[in-house]
């Protein structure tokens, strides 16, 4: 195996390439471009170039070569290699540290040993050389015992020098990332010895100067659960003050999610060059779990994923320590909206004390009128997380749009998809991919079939943790806000294995009906309840009329968890 590298024998590139191919024969090249040319012209079977250093960042000379080298498809990237950078001071045999007057190395290596040099060799002259191994070669060639080089340990062996001091770098965590490549028509290389089976893909994207274009491009990966590993911008040489972006993502370009993302980026961007997919170096690089295959790339299952036949005993959905679909109903309570920090902390405290299991509260609110309170957004999410810290109650909160899924999932334990969004399929997919359990409310005008198909979207996208919520449907009746459809509670339990809970607050719209409807729902087999509670419902910024006050909620909690209330009383006595 002949591998072209930049620099001479004993370079870090050579040592890195040897991590993949212990038996390689090196073809030393002066410039990175010469390495590329050697592989193109068939003088070497593979090439190895540094792309990034953990301390100093990108190797821009390599980046600037990438499009020319890989853009036409003649070459393909094959592997990524991480190599720890340890520096050794070396000289001809017989030389001593005290006798050294000049030290040669690549300027970056000299900089990486600055502290050691000023402590141990404060008076020497530091001389920049073309590369580290090349400086070892010069020292060997000169034969002068007053000269030393800083290079990789094995450069001493390669050039007949002896080490005077090892590991002299200031930061021992220093690593360099290399990329290897072959001609595209070369046979596949032997599999990696370290057992890496994960892939990364590198892409160049050129985008038009329009607001949001970079964000849209990156979102194409994010919304499909494709992990972005690195983003680097480089000036566009032919057009001053415009930039191209180098993007590294987790996965191979042929993975269905990445393929779909690339298709979107190609449609969005002025130009896209897929540099190639290559084996990722697993040791030392943190890779996330691969995203599941998107539903529309999988075959339609014979039995729908929500169908009861798939789990006749019913499935359970865990949210922290709570279980939906277990022996006990789960009681979720909280205000319609998070109004301010003090009120959510007060309400959460009262709910925990009364025996509620979980906290609800909207930070993003779907309001009929655009002039009504729209929620506190991220600030509201933070207050909910603080309330969870203080009370131990897990948090469910509504997410209104797919763009906000990531931020809501970062704070909440469970994502609520509201009645108005039950058939927002982009949102259903994005919520599924967040990996968080989803509370899926029934649309006020949705049939049971439509509701279950919405749940199917979430399951098909790879997330099995869905809890259904009946919250009243729109009928001819005007005396109440909606009509609680208890038929549906029983029917969905016959048709699906998913847990189902009831929201009597939105169904009724008036607080006096909430306790009776709650008890009726549990009698009909509901796995839990979600009710609105406000410390002072008359002052609520939304849905005050249907919110329970704290004493009413305590009465409900005692009925939902009778054993627990009794135990609490015994402890209190
Ligand atoms: C809510 O829970 O505050 C809410 C808006 O509910 P729904 O989506 O059921 O109307
Ligand atoms: Mn509400």
CSV table of C-alpha atoms in Angstrom, one decimal, residues 9-232:
chain,number,residue,atom,x,y,z
A,9,UNK,CA,9.5,10.2,6.5
A,10,UNK,CA,8.8,10.5,10.2
A,11,UNK,CA,6.0,13.1,9.8
A,12,UNK,CA,2.7,13.1,11.8
A,13,UNK,CA,0.8,12.4,8.6
A,14,UNK,CA,2.9,9.2,8.1
A,15,UNK,CA,2.3,8.1,11.7
A,16,UNK,CA,-1.5,8.8,11.3
A,17,UNK,CA,-1.7,6.9,8.1
A,18,UNK,CA,0.1,4.0,9.8
A,19,UNK,CA,-2.7,3.8,12.3
A,20,UNK,CA,-4.9,2.6,9.4
A,21,UNK,CA,-2.3,0.7,7.4
A,22,UNK,CA,0.6,-0.5,9.5
A,23,UNK,CA,2.4,-1.9,6.4
A,24,UNK,CA,2.3,1.2,4.3
A,25,UNK,CA,5.1,2.5,2.1
A,26,UNK,CA,5.2,6.4,2.1
A,27,UNK,CA,5.5,8.6,-0.8
A,28,UNK,CA,6.7,11.9,0.6
A,29,UNK,CA,5.3,15.1,-1.1
A,30,UNK,CA,6.2,18.7,-0.6
A,31,UNK,CA,2.8,20.3,-0.7
A,32,UNK,CA,-0.8,19.1,0.0
A,33,UNK,CA,-1.6,19.7,-3.7
A,34,UNK,CA,1.2,17.3,-4.6
A,35,UNK,CA,-0.4,14.6,-2.4
A,36,UNK,CA,-3.6,15.0,-4.3
A,37,UNK,CA,-1.8,14.9,-7.6
A,38,UNK,CA,0.1,11.7,-6.7
A,39,UNK,CA,-3.1,9.9,-6.0
A,40,UNK,CA,-4.9,11.2,-9.1
A,41,UNK,CA,-2.0,10.2,-11.3
A,42,UNK,CA,-1.8,6.7,-9.7
A,43,UNK,CA,1.7,7.2,-8.2
A,44,UNK,CA,0.2,6.3,-4.8
A,45,UNK,CA,-2.9,4.2,-4.0
A,46,UNK,CA,-4.0,6.5,-1.2
A,47,UNK,CA,-3.3,10.0,0.3
A,48,UNK,CA,-3.4,11.3,3.8
A,49,UNK,CA,-3.8,15.0,4.7
A,50,UNK,CA,-4.3,16.9,8.0
A,51,UNK,CA,-7.7,18.7,8.1
A,52,UNK,CA,-8.0,19.9,11.7
A,53,UNK,CA,-6.1,20.3,14.9
A,54,UNK,CA,-7.8,20.2,18.2
A,55,UNK,CA,-6.0,23.3,19.5
A,56,UNK,CA,-5.5,25.5,16.4
A,57,UNK,CA,-8.5,24.5,14.4
A,58,UNK,CA,-8.8,23.9,10.7
A,59,UNK,CA,-5.9,23.3,8.4
A,60,UNK,CA,-7.0,25.9,5.8
A,61,UNK,CA,-4.5,24.7,3.1
A,62,UNK,CA,-6.3,21.4,3.0
A,63,UNK,CA,-9.8,22.9,3.1
A,64,UNK,CA,-8.9,25.2,0.2
A,65,UNK,CA,-7.9,22.1,-1.8
A,66,UNK,CA,-10.9,20.1,-1.2
A,67,UNK,CA,-13.3,21.2,-3.9
A,68,UNK,CA,-10.6,21.0,-6.6
A,69,UNK,CA,-9.4,17.6,-5.3
A,70,UNK,CA,-12.8,16.0,-4.8
A,71,UNK,CA,-15.4,18.0,-6.6
A,72,UNK,CA,-15.0,16.2,-9.9
A,73,UNK,CA,-15.5,12.7,-8.5
A,74,UNK,CA,-12.1,11.3,-9.5
A,75,UNK,CA,-11.1,10.9,-5.8
A,76,UNK,CA,-13.1,9.7,-2.8
A,77,UNK,CA,-12.6,10.2,0.9
A,78,UNK,CA,-12.2,6.9,2.7
A,79,UNK,CA,-11.2,7.3,6.3
A,80,UNK,CA,-10.9,9.8,9.1
A,81,UNK,CA,-7.9,9.3,11.5
A,82,UNK,CA,-7.3,11.0,14.8
A,83,UNK,CA,-3.7,11.1,15.9
A,84,UNK,CA,-2.4,12.5,19.3
A,85,UNK,CA,0.3,15.1,18.7
A,86,UNK,CA,3.3,14.5,21.1
A,87,UNK,CA,6.5,16.4,20.4
A,88,UNK,CA,10.1,15.1,20.9
A,89,UNK,CA,13.3,17.2,20.9
A,90,UNK,CA,15.9,15.3,18.9
A,91,UNK,CA,19.5,15.7,17.8
A,92,UNK,CA,22.4,13.8,16.4
A,93,UNK,CA,23.9,11.0,18.6
A,94,UNK,CA,26.3,12.5,21.2
A,95,UNK,CA,24.5,15.9,21.4
A,96,UNK,CA,23.4,17.1,24.9
A,97,UNK,CA,20.6,19.4,25.9
A,98,UNK,CA,23.1,21.9,27.3
A,99,UNK,CA,24.9,22.1,24.0
A,100,UNK,CA,21.8,22.9,21.8
A,101,UNK,CA,21.9,26.5,20.3
A,102,UNK,CA,19.3,26.3,17.6
A,103,UNK,CA,15.9,24.4,17.4
A,104,UNK,CA,14.2,23.8,14.1
A,105,UNK,CA,10.6,22.9,13.5
A,106,UNK,CA,7.3,23.8,11.8
A,107,UNK,CA,6.1,27.1,13.4
A,108,UNK,CA,3.0,25.5,14.8
A,109,UNK,CA,5.1,22.8,16.6
A,110,UNK,CA,7.4,25.5,18.0
A,111,UNK,CA,4.4,27.3,19.3
A,112,UNK,CA,3.0,24.2,20.9
A,113,UNK,CA,6.2,23.7,22.9
A,114,UNK,CA,6.6,27.3,23.9
A,115,UNK,CA,6.5,26.8,27.6
A,116,UNK,CA,8.9,23.9,27.6
A,117,UNK,CA,11.4,25.8,25.4
A,118,UNK,CA,11.4,28.9,27.6
A,119,UNK,CA,12.0,26.8,30.7
A,120,UNK,CA,14.6,24.4,29.4
A,121,UNK,CA,16.2,26.2,26.5
A,122,UNK,CA,15.6,29.9,27.1
A,123,UNK,CA,18.5,31.2,25.0
A,124,UNK,CA,18.3,29.0,21.9
A,125,UNK,CA,17.4,30.4,18.5
A,126,UNK,CA,14.1,29.1,17.1
A,127,UNK,CA,14.1,28.5,13.4
A,128,UNK,CA,11.0,27.9,11.3
A,129,UNK,CA,11.2,24.9,8.9
A,130,UNK,CA,8.8,23.6,6.2
A,131,UNK,CA,7.6,20.7,8.3
A,132,UNK,CA,8.5,18.8,11.5
A,133,UNK,CA,10.0,15.7,9.9
A,134,UNK,CA,11.8,17.9,7.4
A,135,UNK,CA,13.5,19.7,10.3
A,136,UNK,CA,14.7,16.3,11.6
A,137,UNK,CA,16.1,15.6,8.2
A,138,UNK,CA,18.0,18.9,8.1
A,139,UNK,CA,19.5,18.2,11.6
A,140,UNK,CA,20.6,14.7,10.5
A,141,UNK,CA,22.1,16.1,7.3
A,142,UNK,CA,24.0,18.9,9.0
A,143,UNK,CA,25.4,16.5,11.7
A,144,UNK,CA,25.9,19.5,14.0
A,145,UNK,CA,25.4,18.6,17.8
A,146,UNK,CA,24.3,22.2,18.5
A,147,UNK,CA,21.2,21.7,16.3
A,148,UNK,CA,18.0,20.1,17.4
A,149,UNK,CA,14.6,19.5,15.8
A,150,UNK,CA,11.1,19.2,17.3
A,151,UNK,CA,9.1,16.4,15.6
A,152,UNK,CA,7.2,13.2,16.2
A,153,UNK,CA,9.2,10.5,18.2
A,154,UNK,CA,9.4,8.2,15.3
A,155,UNK,CA,11.1,10.9,13.1
A,156,UNK,CA,14.2,10.3,15.3
A,157,UNK,CA,14.3,6.7,14.2
A,158,UNK,CA,13.6,7.6,10.6
A,159,UNK,CA,16.6,10.0,10.4
A,160,UNK,CA,19.1,8.4,12.8
A,161,UNK,CA,18.6,11.0,15.5
A,162,UNK,CA,18.3,10.4,19.3
A,163,UNK,CA,15.6,11.9,21.5
A,164,UNK,CA,16.8,14.5,24.1
A,165,UNK,CA,13.4,15.1,25.6
A,166,UNK,CA,10.0,13.6,25.0
A,167,UNK,CA,6.4,14.9,25.3
A,168,UNK,CA,7.5,18.5,25.4
A,169,UNK,CA,4.2,19.9,24.1
A,170,UNK,CA,2.4,22.3,26.4
A,171,UNK,CA,-1.0,20.6,26.0
A,172,UNK,CA,-0.9,16.8,26.0
A,173,UNK,CA,-4.6,16.6,24.8
A,174,UNK,CA,-3.5,18.0,21.4
A,175,UNK,CA,-4.8,15.8,18.5
A,176,UNK,CA,-4.9,16.2,14.7
A,177,UNK,CA,-7.6,14.9,12.5
A,178,UNK,CA,-6.5,13.5,9.1
A,179,UNK,CA,-8.5,12.4,6.1
A,180,UNK,CA,-7.4,9.7,3.7
A,181,UNK,CA,-8.5,9.2,0.1
A,182,UNK,CA,-8.1,7.1,-3.0
A,183,UNK,CA,-9.1,7.3,-6.6
A,184,UNK,CA,-12.8,6.6,-7.0
A,185,UNK,CA,-12.1,3.7,-9.4
A,186,UNK,CA,-9.8,2.0,-6.9
A,187,UNK,CA,-11.0,-1.2,-5.3
A,188,UNK,CA,-12.4,-0.7,-1.8
A,189,UNK,CA,-9.7,-0.4,0.8
A,190,UNK,CA,-9.3,-3.2,3.5
A,191,UNK,CA,-11.6,-2.6,6.4
A,192,UNK,CA,-10.3,-0.5,9.3
A,193,UNK,CA,-8.6,-2.4,12.1
A,194,UNK,CA,-10.1,-0.3,14.9
A,195,UNK,CA,-13.5,-1.6,14.0
A,196,UNK,CA,-15.0,1.8,13.0
A,197,UNK,CA,-18.3,1.3,11.2
A,198,UNK,CA,-19.7,4.7,11.5
A,199,UNK,CA,-19.6,7.2,8.6
A,200,UNK,CA,-19.3,10.9,8.3
A,201,UNK,CA,-20.0,13.0,5.2
A,202,UNK,CA,-18.3,16.2,4.2
A,203,UNK,CA,-20.0,18.7,2.0
A,204,UNK,CA,-19.3,22.1,0.5
A,205,UNK,CA,-22.2,24.5,0.3
A,206,UNK,CA,-22.3,27.9,-1.5
A,207,UNK,CA,-25.4,29.9,-0.6
A,208,UNK,CA,-26.9,33.1,-2.0
A,209,UNK,CA,-26.8,36.3,0.1
A,210,UNK,CA,-30.4,36.2,1.4
A,211,UNK,CA,-31.6,36.3,4.9
A,212,UNK,CA,-31.9,33.0,6.6
A,213,UNK,CA,-30.2,30.9,3.9
A,214,UNK,CA,-27.6,29.4,6.1
A,215,UNK,CA,-30.1,28.6,8.8
A,216,UNK,CA,-32.4,27.0,6.3
A,217,UNK,CA,-29.5,24.9,5.0
A,218,UNK,CA,-28.5,23.7,8.4
A,219,UNK,CA,-32.1,23.1,9.4
A,220,UNK,CA,-32.4,20.6,6.5
A,221,UNK,CA,-30.1,18.4,8.5
A,222,UNK,CA,-31.4,19.2,12.0
A,223,UNK,CA,-35.1,18.5,11.3
A,224,UNK,CA,-34.2,15.1,9.9
A,225,UNK,CA,-32.2,14.2,13.0
A,226,UNK,CA,-28.9,14.3,11.1
A,227,UNK,CA,-26.2,15.5,13.5
A,228,UNK,CA,-24.0,18.4,12.4
A,229,UNK,CA,-20.4,17.6,13.4
A,230,UNK,CA,-18.5,20.7,12.1
A,231,UNK,CA,-19.1,23.9,10.2
A,232,UNK,CA,-16.3,25.9,8.7
